[in-house]
CSV table of C-alpha atoms and ligand atoms in Angstrom, one decimal:
chain,number,residue,atom,x,y,z
A,12,MET,CA,-55.5,152.1,55.9
A,13,GLU,CA,-51.9,151.8,55.3
A,14,PRO,CA,-51.0,151.5,51.7
A,15,SER,CA,-48.2,149.1,53.0
A,16,LEU,CA,-50.9,146.6,54.2
A,17,LYS,CA,-51.2,144.3,51.4
A,18,ARG,CA,-52.3,140.7,52.8
A,19,ILE,CA,-53.4,139.8,56.7
A,20,VAL,CA,-53.7,136.3,58.2
A,21,MET,CA,-57.3,136.9,60.2
A,22,GLY,CA,-57.5,134.3,62.8
A,23,VAL,CA,-61.2,134.2,64.6
A,24,THR,CA,-61.2,131.9,67.9
A,25,GLY,CA,-64.3,131.2,70.1
A,26,GLY,CA,-65.9,133.8,71.6
A,27,VAL,CA,-69.2,135.7,70.8
A,28,ALA,CA,-67.7,138.7,69.4
A,29,ALA,CA,-66.6,136.4,66.3
A,30,TYR,CA,-69.3,137.5,65.1
A,31,LYS,CA,-68.2,140.7,64.8
A,32,ALA,CA,-65.4,139.3,63.0
A,33,ALA,CA,-67.5,139.5,60.1
A,34,GLU,CA,-67.4,142.7,59.8
A,35,LEU,CA,-63.9,143.1,60.9
A,36,ALA,CA,-63.2,141.3,57.1
A,37,ARG,CA,-65.6,143.1,55.4
A,38,LEU,CA,-64.2,146.6,56.8
A,39,LEU,CA,-60.5,145.2,55.4
A,40,VAL,CA,-62.0,143.8,51.8
A,41,LYS,CA,-63.4,147.0,51.3
A,42,ARG,CA,-60.1,149.3,52.3
A,43,GLY,CA,-58.5,146.7,49.7
A,44,VAL,CA,-57.0,144.2,52.1
A,45,GLU,CA,-56.4,139.9,50.9
A,46,VAL,CA,-57.9,138.7,53.8
A,47,ARG,CA,-56.8,134.9,54.4
A,48,VAL,CA,-59.0,133.8,57.8
A,49,VAL,CA,-58.4,130.9,59.8
A,50,MET,CA,-60.7,129.8,62.4
A,51,THR,CA,-60.2,127.6,65.4
A,52,ALA,CA,-62.7,124.6,65.9
A,53,ALA,CA,-64.1,127.0,68.7
A,54,ALA,CA,-65.0,129.7,66.6
A,55,SER,CA,-67.2,127.5,64.7
A,56,HIS,CA,-69.2,127.3,66.9
A,57,PHE,CA,-70.0,130.6,66.9
A,58,VAL,CA,-69.8,131.3,63.1
A,59,GLY,CA,-69.8,129.7,59.9
A,60,ALA,CA,-66.8,129.5,57.6
A,61,ALA,CA,-69.3,130.0,54.5
A,62,THR,CA,-69.8,133.9,56.0
A,63,PHE,CA,-66.0,134.6,55.9
A,64,GLN,CA,-66.0,133.2,52.4
A,65,ALA,CA,-68.5,134.7,51.3
A,66,ILE,CA,-67.2,138.1,52.3
A,67,THR,CA,-63.2,137.6,51.9
A,68,GLY,CA,-63.8,136.1,48.7
A,69,GLN,CA,-61.0,133.3,49.8
A,70,PRO,CA,-60.9,130.2,51.0
A,71,VAL,CA,-61.0,129.5,54.7
A,72,TYR,CA,-59.3,127.3,56.8
A,73,ALA,CA,-59.4,125.9,60.2
A,74,ASP,CA,-57.2,122.2,59.8
A,75,LEU,CA,-54.0,122.1,60.4
A,76,TRP,CA,-53.5,118.8,57.7
A,77,ASP,CA,-55.8,121.2,54.9
A,78,ALA,CA,-55.5,118.7,51.7
A,79,ARG,CA,-56.1,121.8,49.3
A,80,VAL,CA,-52.0,123.4,50.7
A,81,SER,CA,-50.5,121.0,48.4
A,82,ASN,CA,-47.1,120.2,50.3
A,83,GLY,CA,-48.6,119.8,53.7
A,84,MET,CA,-47.3,123.6,55.2
A,85,ALA,CA,-50.4,125.4,55.6
A,86,HIS,CA,-48.4,126.5,59.0
A,87,ILE,CA,-46.1,127.9,56.9
A,88,ASP,CA,-47.7,128.7,53.1
A,89,LEU,CA,-50.6,130.9,54.9
A,90,SER,CA,-48.8,133.2,56.6
A,91,ARG,CA,-45.8,133.4,54.1
A,92,ASP,CA,-46.3,136.7,52.3
A,93,ALA,CA,-48.9,137.8,55.3
A,94,ASP,CA,-47.5,141.6,56.3
A,95,LEU,CA,-49.5,140.8,59.3
A,96,ILE,CA,-51.3,138.3,61.9
A,97,LEU,CA,-54.0,139.4,63.3
A,98,VAL,CA,-56.6,137.3,65.7
A,99,ALA,CA,-59.6,139.0,66.4
A,100,PRO,CA,-61.4,138.0,68.5
A,101,ALA,CA,-58.6,136.5,70.9
A,102,SER,CA,-60.0,134.4,73.2
A,103,ALA,CA,-58.6,134.0,77.1
A,104,ASP,CA,-57.2,129.9,76.1
A,105,PHE,CA,-55.8,131.6,72.7
A,106,LEU,CA,-53.9,133.8,74.7
A,107,ALA,CA,-53.2,131.0,76.8
A,108,LYS,CA,-51.8,128.6,74.4
A,109,LEU,CA,-50.1,132.0,72.5
A,110,VAL,CA,-47.6,132.6,76.2
A,111,GLN,CA,-46.9,128.7,75.9
A,112,GLY,CA,-46.4,128.8,72.1
A,113,ARG,CA,-48.4,125.2,71.8
A,114,ALA,CA,-49.3,124.5,67.8
A,115,ASP,CA,-51.8,122.0,67.8
A,116,ASP,CA,-53.9,123.6,65.6
A,117,LEU,CA,-53.6,125.3,62.4
A,118,LEU,CA,-53.9,129.3,63.8
A,119,SER,CA,-51.6,128.7,67.2
A,120,THR,CA,-49.1,127.0,64.5
A,121,LEU,CA,-49.3,130.0,62.4
A,122,CYS,CA,-48.7,132.0,64.7
A,123,LEU,CA,-45.6,130.2,66.6
A,124,ALA,CA,-43.8,129.7,62.8
A,125,ARG,CA,-44.7,133.5,61.8
A,126,ASP,CA,-42.2,136.4,60.9
A,127,CYS,CA,-44.9,139.0,60.9
A,128,PRO,CA,-46.2,140.8,63.4
A,129,LEU,CA,-48.9,139.8,65.3
A,130,LEU,CA,-51.5,141.4,67.0
A,131,VAL,CA,-54.4,140.7,69.1
A,132,ALA,CA,-58.0,142.0,70.0
A,133,PRO,CA,-59.2,140.0,73.3
A,134,ALA,CA,-62.6,139.6,74.0
A,135,MET,CA,-63.5,137.9,76.7
A,136,ASN,CA,-65.8,137.9,80.1
A,137,ARG,CA,-64.9,140.4,82.7
A,138,GLN,CA,-63.7,138.1,85.4
A,139,MET,CA,-61.7,136.1,82.6
A,140,TRP,CA,-60.0,139.1,81.6
A,141,GLU,CA,-59.0,139.8,85.0
A,142,ASN,CA,-57.9,137.0,86.3
A,143,PRO,CA,-54.3,137.2,87.4
A,144,ALA,CA,-53.4,134.0,85.3
A,145,THR,CA,-54.9,136.0,82.2
A,146,ARG,CA,-53.3,139.5,83.7
A,147,ARG,CA,-49.5,137.1,83.5
A,148,ASN,CA,-50.3,136.3,80.0
A,149,ILE,CA,-51.2,139.6,79.4
A,150,GLU,CA,-47.7,140.6,80.3
A,151,GLN,CA,-45.7,138.0,79.2
A,152,LEU,CA,-47.5,138.7,75.1
A,153,THR,CA,-46.5,142.4,75.6
A,154,GLU,CA,-43.0,141.3,76.6
A,155,ASP,CA,-43.0,138.9,73.5
A,156,GLY,CA,-43.6,141.9,70.9
A,157,VAL,CA,-47.0,140.9,70.5
A,158,ALA,CA,-49.4,143.5,70.0
A,159,LEU,CA,-52.7,144.3,72.1
A,160,LEU,CA,-55.6,146.3,70.5
A,161,GLY,CA,-58.2,146.7,73.6
A,162,PRO,CA,-59.9,145.2,74.7
A,163,THR,CA,-62.4,147.9,76.2
A,164,SER,CA,-65.1,148.6,78.8
A,165,GLY,CA,-69.2,147.9,77.7
A,166,GLU,CA,-72.0,145.7,78.3
A,167,GLN,CA,-71.2,142.7,78.1
A,168,ALA,CA,-72.7,138.7,76.0
A,169,CYS,CA,-73.3,137.0,79.7
A,170,GLY,CA,-74.9,140.4,80.8
A,171,GLU,CA,-72.1,141.9,83.1
A,172,THR,CA,-70.4,145.4,82.3
A,173,GLY,CA,-66.9,145.7,82.0
A,174,TYR,CA,-63.3,145.1,80.8
A,175,GLY,CA,-63.3,142.4,78.3
A,176,ARG,CA,-65.5,143.6,75.6
A,177,MET,CA,-63.4,143.1,72.1
A,178,LEU,CA,-63.0,146.6,70.4
A,179,GLU,CA,-65.6,147.8,67.3
A,180,PRO,CA,-64.4,146.4,63.9
A,181,GLU,CA,-63.9,150.1,62.7
A,182,THR,CA,-61.6,151.0,66.1
A,183,ILE,CA,-59.9,147.9,64.9
A,184,ILE,CA,-58.7,149.0,61.7
A,185,GLU,CA,-57.8,152.0,63.5
A,186,ALA,CA,-55.3,150.7,65.6
A,187,VAL,CA,-54.2,148.8,62.9
A,188,ASP,CA,-53.3,151.5,60.9
A,189,ALA,CA,-51.6,153.2,63.9
A,190,PHE,CA,-49.2,150.6,64.7
A,191,LEU,CA,-48.0,150.5,61.0
A,192,GLN,CA,-46.9,154.4,61.3
A,193,PRO,CA,-43.4,154.2,61.3
A,194,LYS,CA,-41.5,154.7,64.8
A,195,ILE,CA,-39.7,158.0,63.3
A,196,LEU,CA,-40.0,159.6,66.8
A,197,ARG,CA,-38.7,156.8,69.2
A,198,GLY,CA,-37.5,157.7,72.2
A,199,LEU,CA,-38.6,161.8,71.9
A,200,ASN,CA,-40.5,163.9,74.1
A,201,VAL,CA,-43.4,165.9,72.2
A,202,LEU,CA,-45.5,168.5,73.4
A,203,ILE,CA,-48.3,170.0,71.9
A,204,THR,CA,-50.7,172.7,72.4
A,205,ALA,CA,-54.4,172.5,71.0
A,206,GLY,CA,-58.2,174.4,70.7
A,207,PRO,CA,-59.2,177.5,72.0
A,208,THR,CA,-58.4,179.2,75.3
A,209,TYR,CA,-61.4,180.9,77.2
A,210,GLU,CA,-60.4,184.2,78.8
A,211,ALA,CA,-63.1,185.1,81.3
A,212,ILE,CA,-65.0,188.7,81.3
A,213,ASP,CA,-67.1,187.2,84.8
A,214,ALA,CA,-68.1,184.2,86.4
A,215,VAL,CA,-70.0,182.8,83.9
A,216,ARG,CA,-68.6,184.9,80.3
A,217,GLY,CA,-65.3,184.6,78.2
A,218,ILE,CA,-64.3,185.6,75.2
A,219,THR,CA,-62.7,182.3,72.9
A,220,ASN,CA,-62.7,181.6,69.0
A,221,ARG,CA,-64.1,178.6,66.5
A,222,SER,CA,-61.1,176.6,66.8
A,223,SER,CA,-62.4,172.7,67.8
A,224,GLY,CA,-59.0,171.7,68.5
A,225,LYS,CA,-59.2,168.6,65.8
A,226,MET,CA,-56.1,169.5,64.5
A,227,GLY,CA,-54.4,169.5,67.7
A,228,TYR,CA,-55.5,165.9,68.5
A,229,ALA,CA,-54.9,164.7,65.3
A,230,VAL,CA,-51.0,166.1,65.5
A,231,ALA,CA,-50.8,164.4,69.0
A,232,ARG,CA,-52.3,160.9,67.7
A,233,ALA,CA,-49.8,161.0,65.3
A,234,ALA,CA,-46.9,161.8,67.3
A,235,LEU,CA,-47.8,159.1,69.4
A,236,GLU,CA,-48.4,156.8,66.6
A,237,ALA,CA,-45.2,157.6,65.5
A,238,GLY,CA,-43.4,156.5,69.0
A,239,ALA,CA,-43.4,159.7,70.8
A,240,GLU,CA,-44.3,160.2,74.7
A,241,VAL,CA,-47.0,163.0,74.3
A,242,THR,CA,-48.0,165.7,75.9
A,243,LEU,CA,-50.8,167.2,75.3
A,244,ILE,CA,-51.8,171.0,76.4
A,245,SER,CA,-55.6,171.6,75.7
A,246,GLY,CA,-58.4,174.3,76.2
A,247,PRO,CA,-61.5,173.3,76.3
A,248,THR,CA,-62.8,170.8,73.5
A,249,ALA,CA,-65.4,168.5,73.3
A,250,LEU,CA,-62.4,166.0,71.9
A,251,THR,CA,-61.5,162.5,73.2
A,252,PRO,CA,-57.9,162.9,73.7
A,253,PRO,CA,-55.6,159.8,73.1
A,254,GLY,CA,-55.8,158.0,75.9
A,255,GLU,CA,-52.0,157.2,75.6
A,256,ALA,CA,-50.7,160.8,75.8
A,257,GLN,CA,-50.3,163.1,79.1
A,258,LEU,CA,-53.4,165.1,79.2
A,259,VAL,CA,-52.9,168.7,81.0
A,260,ASN,CA,-56.5,170.3,80.3
A,261,VAL,CA,-56.3,174.4,80.9
A,262,THR,CA,-58.5,177.3,79.9
A,263,SER,CA,-56.8,180.5,79.6
A,264,ALA,CA,-53.5,181.7,77.5
A,265,GLN,CA,-52.0,182.5,80.6
A,266,GLN,CA,-52.4,179.2,82.7
A,267,MET,CA,-51.7,177.8,79.1
A,268,LEU,CA,-48.0,179.7,79.1
A,269,GLU,CA,-47.4,178.0,82.2
A,270,ALA,CA,-48.0,175.0,81.3
A,271,VAL,CA,-46.0,174.7,78.7
A,272,GLU,CA,-43.4,176.7,80.0
A,273,ALA,CA,-42.9,173.8,83.8
A,274,ARG,CA,-42.3,171.2,80.8
A,275,THR,CA,-40.3,173.5,78.3
A,276,GLU,CA,-37.3,172.0,79.5
A,277,GLU,CA,-37.3,168.2,78.7
A,278,THR,CA,-39.0,168.8,75.4
A,279,ASP,CA,-37.2,168.0,72.1
A,280,ILE,CA,-40.2,169.0,69.7
A,281,PHE,CA,-42.8,171.7,70.5
A,282,ILE,CA,-45.9,171.9,68.1
A,283,ALA,CA,-48.2,174.6,68.9
A,284,VAL,CA,-51.6,174.2,67.4
A,285,ALA,CA,-53.8,176.3,69.7
A,286,ALA,CA,-55.4,178.9,69.4
A,287,VAL,CA,-54.8,180.9,71.5
A,288,ALA,CA,-56.7,184.3,72.0
A,289,ASP,CA,-54.6,187.3,72.0
A,290,TYR,CA,-56.4,189.5,74.2
A,291,TYR,CA,-57.4,188.9,77.9
A,292,VAL,CA,-60.0,191.0,79.9
A,293,LEU,CA,-58.4,192.6,82.5
A,294,ASN,CA,-59.8,192.3,85.9
A,295,PRO,CA,-62.6,190.2,85.1
A,296,SER,CA,-65.7,190.3,87.5
A,297,GLU,CA,-65.8,187.4,89.9
A,298,ASN,CA,-69.5,187.7,89.4
A,299,LYS,CA,-71.8,187.2,87.0
A,300,ILE,CA,-72.2,191.2,85.4
A,301,LYS,CA,-75.5,192.2,85.6
A,302,LYS,CA,-77.1,194.6,82.8
A,303,ASP,CA,-77.9,197.7,82.8
A,304,ALA,CA,-78.9,200.2,79.9
A,305,HIS,CA,-75.1,201.9,79.7
A,306,ILE,CA,-72.6,201.2,77.5
A,307,LEU,CA,-70.5,198.2,79.1
A,308,THR,CA,-66.6,198.6,77.6
A,309,LEU,CA,-64.1,195.4,78.5
A,310,GLU,CA,-60.6,196.1,78.9
A,311,LEU,CA,-58.4,193.9,76.7
A,312,ALA,CA,-54.6,193.3,77.2
A,313,PRO,CA,-52.7,191.2,74.7
A,314,ASN,CA,-51.8,187.5,76.0
A,315,PRO,CA,-48.3,186.2,76.2
A,316,ASP,CA,-47.0,185.1,73.2
A,317,ILE,CA,-46.2,181.6,74.0
A,318,LEU,CA,-45.0,179.7,71.3
A,319,SER,CA,-42.2,183.1,70.7
A,320,ASN,CA,-41.4,182.8,74.9
A,321,VAL,CA,-40.2,179.0,74.0
A,322,ALA,CA,-38.4,179.5,70.4
A,323,ARG,CA,-36.4,182.2,71.5
A,324,GLN,CA,-35.1,180.3,74.5
A,325,ASP,CA,-31.4,179.6,74.1
A,326,THR,CA,-31.8,175.5,74.3
A,327,ALA,CA,-35.7,175.8,72.9
A,328,PRO,CA,-36.8,172.6,71.6
A,329,PHE,CA,-37.4,172.1,67.7
A,330,CYS,CA,-40.5,174.6,67.6
A,331,VAL,CA,-43.4,174.1,65.0
A,332,GLY,CA,-45.9,177.2,64.8
A,333,PHE,CA,-49.4,177.1,62.5
A,334,ALA,CA,-51.0,180.1,61.4
A,335,ALA,CA,-54.5,180.6,59.9
A,336,GLU,CA,-54.8,183.1,57.7
A,337,SER,CA,-58.0,184.2,56.2
A,338,GLU,CA,-55.6,186.1,53.0
A,339,ASN,CA,-51.9,186.2,51.7
A,340,LEU,CA,-51.6,182.7,53.6
A,341,GLU,CA,-48.4,182.0,52.1
A,342,GLU,CA,-46.7,185.3,53.0
A,343,TYR,CA,-48.5,186.3,56.7
A,344,ALA,CA,-47.4,182.6,57.2
A,345,GLU,CA,-44.0,183.1,56.0
A,346,LEU,CA,-43.6,186.2,58.6
A,347,LYS,CA,-44.9,185.0,61.5
A,348,ARG,CA,-42.4,182.4,60.7
A,349,LYS,CA,-39.3,184.5,60.8
A,350,ARG,CA,-41.1,187.0,63.2
A,351,LYS,CA,-41.2,183.5,65.8
A,352,HIS,CA,-37.9,182.1,64.6
A,353,LEU,CA,-39.2,179.0,63.6
A,354,PRO,CA,-37.8,176.4,61.4
A,355,LEU,CA,-41.1,175.2,60.1
A,356,ILE,CA,-44.9,176.7,60.5
A,357,VAL,CA,-48.0,175.4,58.8
A,358,ALA,CA,-50.5,177.5,56.8
A,359,ASN,CA,-53.9,176.8,56.5
A,360,ASP,CA,-57.2,178.7,55.8
A,361,ALA,CA,-58.8,180.0,58.6
A,362,ASN,CA,-62.4,180.1,56.6
A,363,ALA,CA,-62.1,176.6,55.2
A,364,ALA,CA,-60.4,174.9,58.4
A,365,ILE,CA,-61.7,176.0,61.7
A,366,GLY,CA,-64.1,172.7,62.7
A,367,SER,CA,-63.8,170.7,59.6
A,368,ASP,CA,-62.7,167.5,59.3
A,369,ASP,CA,-60.7,168.0,56.0
A,370,THR,CA,-58.2,170.7,55.6
A,371,GLU,CA,-55.2,171.7,52.8
A,372,LEU,CA,-52.1,172.5,54.6
A,373,ILE,CA,-48.7,174.1,53.1
A,374,LEU,CA,-45.7,173.7,55.2
A,375,LEU,CA,-43.3,176.5,54.7
A,376,ASP,CA,-39.4,176.2,56.1
A,377,ASP,CA,-35.9,176.8,55.0
A,378,ASP,CA,-36.2,174.8,51.9
A,379,GLY,CA,-39.2,176.6,50.8
A,380,ARG,CA,-43.3,175.4,50.4
A,381,HIS,CA,-44.7,171.9,50.6
A,382,VAL,CA,-48.0,170.9,49.6
A,383,LEU,CA,-50.2,168.6,51.9
A,384,GLU,CA,-53.1,168.5,49.5
A,385,LYS,CA,-56.6,168.3,51.2
A,386,THR,CA,-57.6,165.1,53.5
A,387,ASP,CA,-58.7,164.3,56.8
A,388,LYS,CA,-56.9,166.0,60.0
A,389,LEU,CA,-54.9,162.4,61.0
A,390,THR,CA,-53.4,161.8,57.6
A,391,GLN,CA,-52.5,165.6,57.0
A,392,ALA,CA,-51.4,165.3,61.4
A,393,ARG,CA,-48.8,162.0,59.4
A,394,ARG,CA,-47.5,164.2,57.0
A,395,LEU,CA,-46.8,166.4,58.9
A,396,ILE,CA,-45.1,164.3,61.5
A,397,GLU,CA,-42.9,162.5,58.7
A,398,HIS,CA,-42.1,165.9,58.0
A,399,ILE,CA,-41.0,167.6,61.2
A,400,ALA,CA,-39.2,164.4,61.9
A,401,LYS,CA,-37.1,164.9,58.4
A,402,LEU,CA,-36.2,168.3,59.6
A,403,TYR,CA,-35.3,167.4,63.4
A,404,ASN,CA,-33.2,164.2,62.6
A,405,ALA,CA,-31.0,166.7,59.3
A,406,ARG,CA,-31.2,169.2,62.7
A,407,TYR,CA,-30.0,167.0,65.6
A,408,GLN,CA,-28.5,163.7,64.1
B,10,CTP,N1,-49.5,181.3,69.9
B,10,CTP,C1,-49.1,180.9,71.3
B,10,CTP,N2,-49.2,182.1,71.7
B,10,CTP,C2,-49.7,183.3,71.8
B,10,CTP,C3,-50.3,183.3,70.1
B,10,CTP,C4,-50.1,182.4,68.9
B,10,CTP,O1,-47.7,180.5,71.1
B,10,CTP,N3,-50.5,183.7,72.7
B,10,CTP,C5,-49.1,180.4,68.4
B,10,CTP,C6,-50.3,179.6,67.6
B,10,CTP,O2,-50.7,178.2,68.7
B,10,CTP,C7,-49.6,179.1,66.5
B,10,CTP,C8,-48.8,180.2,66.4
B,10,CTP,O3,-48.6,181.5,67.9
B,10,CTP,O4,-49.2,178.0,66.3
B,10,CTP,C9,-49.9,181.6,66.1
B,10,CTP,O5,-49.4,183.0,65.3
B,10,CTP,P1,-49.7,184.6,65.7
B,10,CTP,O6,-48.9,185.1,65.3
B,10,CTP,O7,-50.3,184.0,66.9
B,10,CTP,O8,-51.0,183.8,64.9
B,10,CTP,P2,-52.3,184.3,65.3
B,10,CTP,O9,-53.2,184.9,66.4
B,10,CTP,O10,-53.5,184.2,64.1
B,10,CTP,O11,-52.0,186.3,65.0
B,10,CTP,P3,-52.3,187.3,63.6
B,10,CTP,O12,-54.1,187.5,64.9
B,10,CTP,O13,-51.7,188.3,63.9
B,10,CTP,O14,-52.8,186.3,62.7
């Protein structure tokens, strides 16, 4: 959880998903956030106040005229020092109330009287979600600056399957974290390559490498969180790409080069995370090669260097490279940075980095080295994006 998030008001409205709100509260508390739960009357039909009180260690509120708030100003006091209000689940009825600016219970009054961000995680039956009235409400709420988390599609309590299911608590926490990231790349187009490339030998075989794509996908996510328009050009991976990125799937280095070159002109920042195969197989066989007793020789030719090709253009975007090295890490990475004319290169240990979830990164730029201590790849990607934004702004603004 972002360290900046200290205190939240968590609204719970009437819906079956209210039982998941208990888990959400538990996860937030576990991450060190002070959670004050405010329930609507309908929510108490699904889950009891005692549950939230026990989980959060805080009194639970439901009444606009709660005597525990000394001056009768619960609607102001409760959200006064909150960093945000998160309503999960948010029912169709509650969303409609928000649109109208109604204030006939404590939670809606708090939302109306707030001066902090409001995030809602809708949960409702598929037909209610698809109803034109809800569609209109969602559009209006977005226009009003309310952040929508989900819903997602899946099996529903009513037995139907479709959109309207509340996001899982872990996903809501990730979405809150993403929301809190500073929008330091707003208005910029970021192009990212990720994953390995695959160079065909024949119809079913090829040369590839062990890159999982995790770092590149994390960088794409962090750039999106920072407000950028992101295009992710990905070699074959087993990962789910972030939904808001424009995804271009490629297989070979040649295809990756073409996909990158087609977009370089409109790109402000190019981050080459992909582990591009250095060679491709000359004359791959269209059919599966049959084995025989002879030695098989493959002829390999060097692939184009995508990053160098982009970086040497006169109107090149701000280019960032990655260097996975198994020895002399910083020395080799710095040589690569100079050779490819990059303002920034990210060095990591090839043996430790591939496929793992945690990684140490060393950023090398004109000012020297910056060590990003070992942690998960999304956190590293966020730190990297912060560094890139700083260098980019120093250069262009
Ligand atoms: N890169 C690229 N196109 C290539 C090869 C690499 O865009 N054909 C990019 C990678 O995405 C990464 C950086 O260049 O950002 C890596 O540089 P490179 O010198 O190619 O690294 P290695 O392939 O590891 O080089 P070497 O085998 O010489 O260490």
